[in-house]
Amino acid sequence: MPQPSTPLPCPCGALSPRRTPLAYADCCGRYVEHFDATPAPDAERLMRSRYSAFVRERGDYLLATWHASQRPATLAFEPGAHWLGLEVRSHRVLDADHAEVEFVARYRVAGRAVRLHEKSRFVRETGRWYYVDGDSR
Ligand SMILES: [Zn+2]
C-alpha cells in the first residue's frame, strides 16, 4: 500500500528529469483540474491529459478539449476498463496551430487486452489546443 503522503503517479506515465514518475498533480492534473486557468500548452500534453482524463473518467475535460466540429454530445466510459498505459510515438508540429500526435494506449476489459493505436489531429484556437479526430492505425 502506498503511504498516504505518496503522491499519485500520473496515469500518462510521464517521468521527471530524474526518471521518477511524475505526480498527477504535477503533470496532467495541472490541466485536467484547472482547465479554465491552465490549458495544455501543446498537442502532446493535451493528448496525455486526455488519456489521464479517460483513466479518471473526467468526461467534462474530454468534452471541453474536443473540437466543437467533432465533439460528441455525451461520452460513455467502458465499464470495468483497466487502463494499462500510454506510449506517445510521435508529436509532429505542422504549424503554429496544427499538430499530430501518434500514440498507443492499452487497456484490459473483461479479460480482453485492447490496444488503441491512433494518429490524432489537434488544432489551436484562441490559444487553446483541441483534439479534432484521429485515424486508427
Ligand atoms: Zn500526465
PDB file of N, CA, C and O in Angstrom, residues 2-41:
ATOM      1  N   PRO A   2       0.569   2.212  -0.852  1.00  0.00           N
ATOM      2  CA  PRO A   2       1.352   3.454  -0.806  1.00  0.00           C
ATOM      3  C   PRO A   2       1.088   4.204   0.496  1.00  0.00           C
ATOM      4  O   PRO A   2       0.001   4.106   1.066  1.00  0.00           O
ATOM      5  N   GLN A   3       2.091   4.913   0.959  1.00  0.00           N
ATOM      6  CA  GLN A   3       1.900   5.774   2.126  1.00  0.00           C
ATOM      7  C   GLN A   3       0.922   6.881   1.740  1.00  0.00           C
ATOM      8  O   GLN A   3       0.857   7.276   0.579  1.00  0.00           O
ATOM      9  N   PRO A   4       0.181   7.389   2.725  1.00  0.00           N
ATOM     10  CA  PRO A   4      -0.767   8.475   2.408  1.00  0.00           C
ATOM     11  C   PRO A   4      -0.069   9.683   1.797  1.00  0.00           C
ATOM     12  O   PRO A   4      -0.656  10.420   1.030  1.00  0.00           O
ATOM     13  N   SER A   5       1.209   9.873   2.122  1.00  0.00           N
ATOM     14  CA  SER A   5       1.905  11.048   1.612  1.00  0.00           C
ATOM     15  C   SER A   5       2.457  10.831   0.199  1.00  0.00           C
ATOM     16  O   SER A   5       2.935  11.761  -0.418  1.00  0.00           O
ATOM     17  N   THR A   6       2.415   9.578  -0.286  1.00  0.00           N
ATOM     18  CA  THR A   6       2.931   9.317  -1.620  1.00  0.00           C
ATOM     19  C   THR A   6       2.003   9.934  -2.652  1.00  0.00           C
ATOM     20  O   THR A   6       0.828   9.605  -2.687  1.00  0.00           O
ATOM     21  N   PRO A   7       2.518  10.849  -3.464  1.00  0.00           N
ATOM     22  CA  PRO A   7       1.613  11.429  -4.465  1.00  0.00           C
ATOM     23  C   PRO A   7       1.222  10.395  -5.506  1.00  0.00           C
ATOM     24  O   PRO A   7       2.006   9.508  -5.830  1.00  0.00           O
ATOM     25  N   LEU A   8       0.023  10.506  -5.998  1.00  0.00           N
ATOM     26  CA  LEU A   8      -0.492   9.594  -7.005  1.00  0.00           C
ATOM     27  C   LEU A   8       0.281   9.791  -8.311  1.00  0.00           C
ATOM     28  O   LEU A   8       0.350  10.895  -8.820  1.00  0.00           O
ATOM     29  N   PRO A   9       0.883   8.724  -8.844  1.00  0.00           N
ATOM     30  CA  PRO A   9       1.580   8.920 -10.115  1.00  0.00           C
ATOM     31  C   PRO A   9       0.600   9.246 -11.235  1.00  0.00           C
ATOM     32  O   PRO A   9      -0.544   8.808 -11.210  1.00  0.00           O
ATOM     33  N   CYS A  10       1.061  10.036 -12.190  1.00  0.00           N
ATOM     34  CA  CYS A  10       0.166  10.418 -13.275  1.00  0.00           C
ATOM     35  C   CYS A  10      -0.141   9.200 -14.142  1.00  0.00           C
ATOM     36  O   CYS A  10       0.766   8.451 -14.507  1.00  0.00           O
ATOM     37  N   PRO A  11      -1.418   9.001 -14.508  1.00  0.00           N
ATOM     38  CA  PRO A  11      -1.761   7.845 -15.356  1.00  0.00           C
ATOM     39  C   PRO A  11      -1.006   7.833 -16.683  1.00  0.00           C
ATOM     40  O   PRO A  11      -0.766   6.769 -17.242  1.00  0.00           O
ATOM     41  N   CYS A  12      -0.598   9.000 -17.202  1.00  0.00           N
ATOM     42  CA  CYS A  12       0.042   9.039 -18.518  1.00  0.00           C
ATOM     43  C   CYS A  12       1.456   8.488 -18.491  1.00  0.00           C
ATOM     44  O   CYS A  12       2.064   8.264 -19.537  1.00  0.00           O
ATOM     45  N   GLY A  13       2.003   8.275 -17.271  1.00  0.00           N
ATOM     46  CA  GLY A  13       3.305   7.625 -17.158  1.00  0.00           C
ATOM     47  C   GLY A  13       4.497   8.536 -17.389  1.00  0.00           C
ATOM     48  O   GLY A  13       5.616   8.045 -17.514  1.00  0.00           O
ATOM     49  N   ALA A  14       4.281   9.836 -17.427  1.00  0.00           N
ATOM     50  CA  ALA A  14       5.393  10.759 -17.672  1.00  0.00           C
ATOM     51  C   ALA A  14       6.398  10.696 -16.525  1.00  0.00           C
ATOM     52  O   ALA A  14       6.028  10.494 -15.366  1.00  0.00           O
ATOM     53  N   LEU A  15       7.675  10.866 -16.862  1.00  0.00           N
ATOM     54  CA  LEU A  15       8.744  10.828 -15.873  1.00  0.00           C
ATOM     55  C   LEU A  15       9.335  12.213 -15.684  1.00  0.00           C
ATOM     56  O   LEU A  15       9.351  13.039 -16.594  1.00  0.00           O
ATOM     57  N   SER A  16       9.833  12.434 -14.488  1.00  0.00           N
ATOM     58  CA  SER A  16      10.542  13.677 -14.199  1.00  0.00           C
ATOM     59  C   SER A  16      11.929  13.608 -14.828  1.00  0.00           C
ATOM     60  O   SER A  16      12.352  12.548 -15.290  1.00  0.00           O
ATOM     61  N   PRO A  17      12.663  14.736 -14.843  1.00  0.00           N
ATOM     62  CA  PRO A  17      14.045  14.685 -15.355  1.00  0.00           C
ATOM     63  C   PRO A  17      14.907  13.670 -14.598  1.00  0.00           C
ATOM     64  O   PRO A  17      15.886  13.169 -15.131  1.00  0.00           O
ATOM     65  N   ARG A  18      14.559  13.330 -13.363  1.00  0.00           N
ATOM     66  CA  ARG A  18      15.304  12.317 -12.607  1.00  0.00           C
ATOM     67  C   ARG A  18      14.785  10.898 -12.863  1.00  0.00           C
ATOM     68  O   ARG A  18      15.141   9.965 -12.153  1.00  0.00           O
ATOM     69  N   ARG A  19      13.900  10.759 -13.856  1.00  0.00           N
ATOM     70  CA  ARG A  19      13.365   9.458 -14.273  1.00  0.00           C
ATOM     71  C   ARG A  19      12.500   8.825 -13.196  1.00  0.00           C
ATOM     72  O   ARG A  19      12.409   7.604 -13.095  1.00  0.00           O
ATOM     73  N   THR A  20      11.888   9.645 -12.362  1.00  0.00           N
ATOM     74  CA  THR A  20      10.920   9.118 -11.408  1.00  0.00           C
ATOM     75  C   THR A  20       9.534   9.522 -11.900  1.00  0.00           C
ATOM     76  O   THR A  20       9.391  10.526 -12.605  1.00  0.00           O
ATOM     77  N   PRO A  21       8.502   8.738 -11.545  1.00  0.00           N
ATOM     78  CA  PRO A  21       7.158   9.064 -12.043  1.00  0.00           C
ATOM     79  C   PRO A  21       6.705  10.438 -11.564  1.00  0.00           C
ATOM     80  O   PRO A  21       6.866  10.784 -10.400  1.00  0.00           O
ATOM     81  N   LEU A  22       6.143  11.193 -12.475  1.00  0.00           N
ATOM     82  CA  LEU A  22       5.580  12.488 -12.106  1.00  0.00           C
ATOM     83  C   LEU A  22       4.248  12.270 -11.401  1.00  0.00           C
ATOM     84  O   LEU A  22       3.473  11.389 -11.779  1.00  0.00           O
ATOM     85  N   ALA A  23       4.001  13.080 -10.383  1.00  0.00           N
ATOM     86  CA  ALA A  23       2.713  13.025  -9.699  1.00  0.00           C
ATOM     87  C   ALA A  23       1.630  13.599 -10.616  1.00  0.00           C
ATOM     88  O   ALA A  23       1.891  14.509 -11.409  1.00  0.00           O
ATOM     89  N   TYR A  24       0.422  13.056 -10.470  1.00  0.00           N
ATOM     90  CA  TYR A  24      -0.704  13.553 -11.269  1.00  0.00           C
ATOM     91  C   TYR A  24      -0.849  15.071 -11.127  1.00  0.00           C
ATOM     92  O   TYR A  24      -1.027  15.785 -12.118  1.00  0.00           O
ATOM     93  N   ALA A  25      -0.710  15.567  -9.890  1.00  0.00           N
ATOM     94  CA  ALA A  25      -0.901  16.998  -9.654  1.00  0.00           C
ATOM     95  C   ALA A  25       0.148  17.843 -10.375  1.00  0.00           C
ATOM     96  O   ALA A  25      -0.097  19.008 -10.690  1.00  0.00           O
ATOM     97  N   ASP A  26       1.320  17.257 -10.630  1.00  0.00           N
ATOM     98  CA  ASP A  26       2.403  17.993 -11.300  1.00  0.00           C
ATOM     99  C   ASP A  26       2.435  17.726 -12.795  1.00  0.00           C
ATOM    100  O   ASP A  26       3.316  18.223 -13.491  1.00  0.00           O
ATOM    101  N   CYS A  27       1.534  16.883 -13.278  1.00  0.00           N
ATOM    102  CA  CYS A  27       1.557  16.505 -14.693  1.00  0.00           C
ATOM    103  C   CYS A  27       0.193  16.840 -15.286  1.00  0.00           C
ATOM    104  O   CYS A  27      -0.181  18.004 -15.352  1.00  0.00           O
ATOM    105  N   CYS A  28      -0.564  15.839 -15.687  1.00  0.00           N
ATOM    106  CA  CYS A  28      -1.832  16.112 -16.355  1.00  0.00           C
ATOM    107  C   CYS A  28      -2.850  16.807 -15.454  1.00  0.00           C
ATOM    108  O   CYS A  28      -3.733  17.512 -15.954  1.00  0.00           O
ATOM    109  N   GLY A  29      -2.737  16.614 -14.151  1.00  0.00           N
ATOM    110  CA  GLY A  29      -3.668  17.257 -13.227  1.00  0.00           C
ATOM    111  C   GLY A  29      -3.653  18.771 -13.335  1.00  0.00           C
ATOM    112  O   GLY A  29      -4.661  19.432 -13.075  1.00  0.00           O
ATOM    113  N   ARG A  30      -2.499  19.315 -13.747  1.00  0.00           N
ATOM    114  CA  ARG A  30      -2.431  20.778 -13.912  1.00  0.00           C
ATOM    115  C   ARG A  30      -3.459  21.263 -14.920  1.00  0.00           C
ATOM    116  O   ARG A  30      -3.967  22.373 -14.810  1.00  0.00           O
ATOM    117  N   TYR A  31      -3.739  20.437 -15.932  1.00  0.00           N
ATOM    118  CA  TYR A  31      -4.676  20.840 -16.983  1.00  0.00           C
ATOM    119  C   TYR A  31      -6.073  20.308 -16.722  1.00  0.00           C
ATOM    120  O   TYR A  31      -7.052  21.029 -16.859  1.00  0.00           O
ATOM    121  N   VAL A  32      -6.152  19.025 -16.313  1.00  0.00           N
ATOM    122  CA  VAL A  32      -7.472  18.413 -16.123  1.00  0.00           C
ATOM    123  C   VAL A  32      -8.229  19.118 -14.993  1.00  0.00           C
ATOM    124  O   VAL A  32      -9.426  19.379 -15.108  1.00  0.00           O
ATOM    125  N   GLU A  33      -7.503  19.443 -13.916  1.00  0.00           N
ATOM    126  CA  GLU A  33      -8.170  20.023 -12.742  1.00  0.00           C
ATOM    127  C   GLU A  33      -8.287  21.545 -12.832  1.00  0.00           C
ATOM    128  O   GLU A  33      -8.933  22.159 -11.987  1.00  0.00           O
ATOM    129  N   HIS A  34      -7.591  22.138 -13.808  1.00  0.00           N
ATOM    130  CA  HIS A  34      -7.594  23.616 -13.894  1.00  0.00           C
ATOM    131  C   HIS A  34      -7.795  24.044 -15.342  1.00  0.00           C
ATOM    132  O   HIS A  34      -7.043  24.856 -15.873  1.00  0.00           O
ATOM    133  N   PHE A  35      -8.802  23.442 -15.955  1.00  0.00           N
ATOM    134  CA  PHE A  35      -8.987  23.643 -17.388  1.00  0.00           C
ATOM    135  C   PHE A  35      -9.147  25.122 -17.751  1.00  0.00           C
ATOM    136  O   PHE A  35      -8.565  25.597 -18.717  1.00  0.00           O
ATOM    137  N   ASP A  36      -9.922  25.854 -16.958  1.00  0.00           N
ATOM    138  CA  ASP A  36     -10.195  27.249 -17.309  1.00  0.00           C
ATOM    139  C   ASP A  36      -8.939  28.111 -17.222  1.00  0.00           C
ATOM    140  O   ASP A  36      -8.693  28.951 -18.084  1.00  0.00           O
ATOM    141  N   ALA A  37      -8.137  27.878 -16.189  1.00  0.00           N
ATOM    142  CA  ALA A  37      -6.975  28.737 -15.952  1.00  0.00           C
ATOM    143  C   ALA A  37      -5.736  28.263 -16.689  1.00  0.00           C
ATOM    144  O   ALA A  37      -4.886  29.074 -17.070  1.00  0.00           O
ATOM    145  N   THR A  38      -5.591  26.949 -16.864  1.00  0.00           N
ATOM    146  CA  THR A  38      -4.338  26.402 -17.375  1.00  0.00           C
ATOM    147  C   THR A  38      -4.586  25.415 -18.503  1.00  0.00           C
ATOM    148  O   THR A  38      -4.686  24.215 -18.278  1.00  0.00           O
ATOM    149  N   PRO A  39      -4.703  25.919 -19.735  1.00  0.00           N
ATOM    150  CA  PRO A  39      -4.852  24.989 -20.850  1.00  0.00           C
ATOM    151  C   PRO A  39      -3.526  24.288 -21.150  1.00  0.00           C
ATOM    152  O   PRO A  39      -2.454  24.841 -20.886  1.00  0.00           O
ATOM    153  N   ALA A  40      -3.610  23.079 -21.673  1.00  0.00           N
ATOM    154  CA  ALA A  40      -2.398  22.340 -22.038  1.00  0.00           C
ATOM    155  C   ALA A  40      -1.627  23.141 -23.082  1.00  0.00           C
ATOM    156  O   ALA A  40      -2.210  23.630 -24.047  1.00  0.00           O
ATOM    157  N   PRO A  41      -0.310  23.292 -22.897  1.00  0.00           N
ATOM    158  CA  PRO A  41       0.464  24.198 -23.753  1.00  0.00           C
ATOM    159  C   PRO A  41       0.807  23.659 -25.130  1.00  0.00           C
ATOM    160  O   PRO A  41       1.225  24.433 -25.991  1.00  0.00           O
TER     161      PRO A  41
END
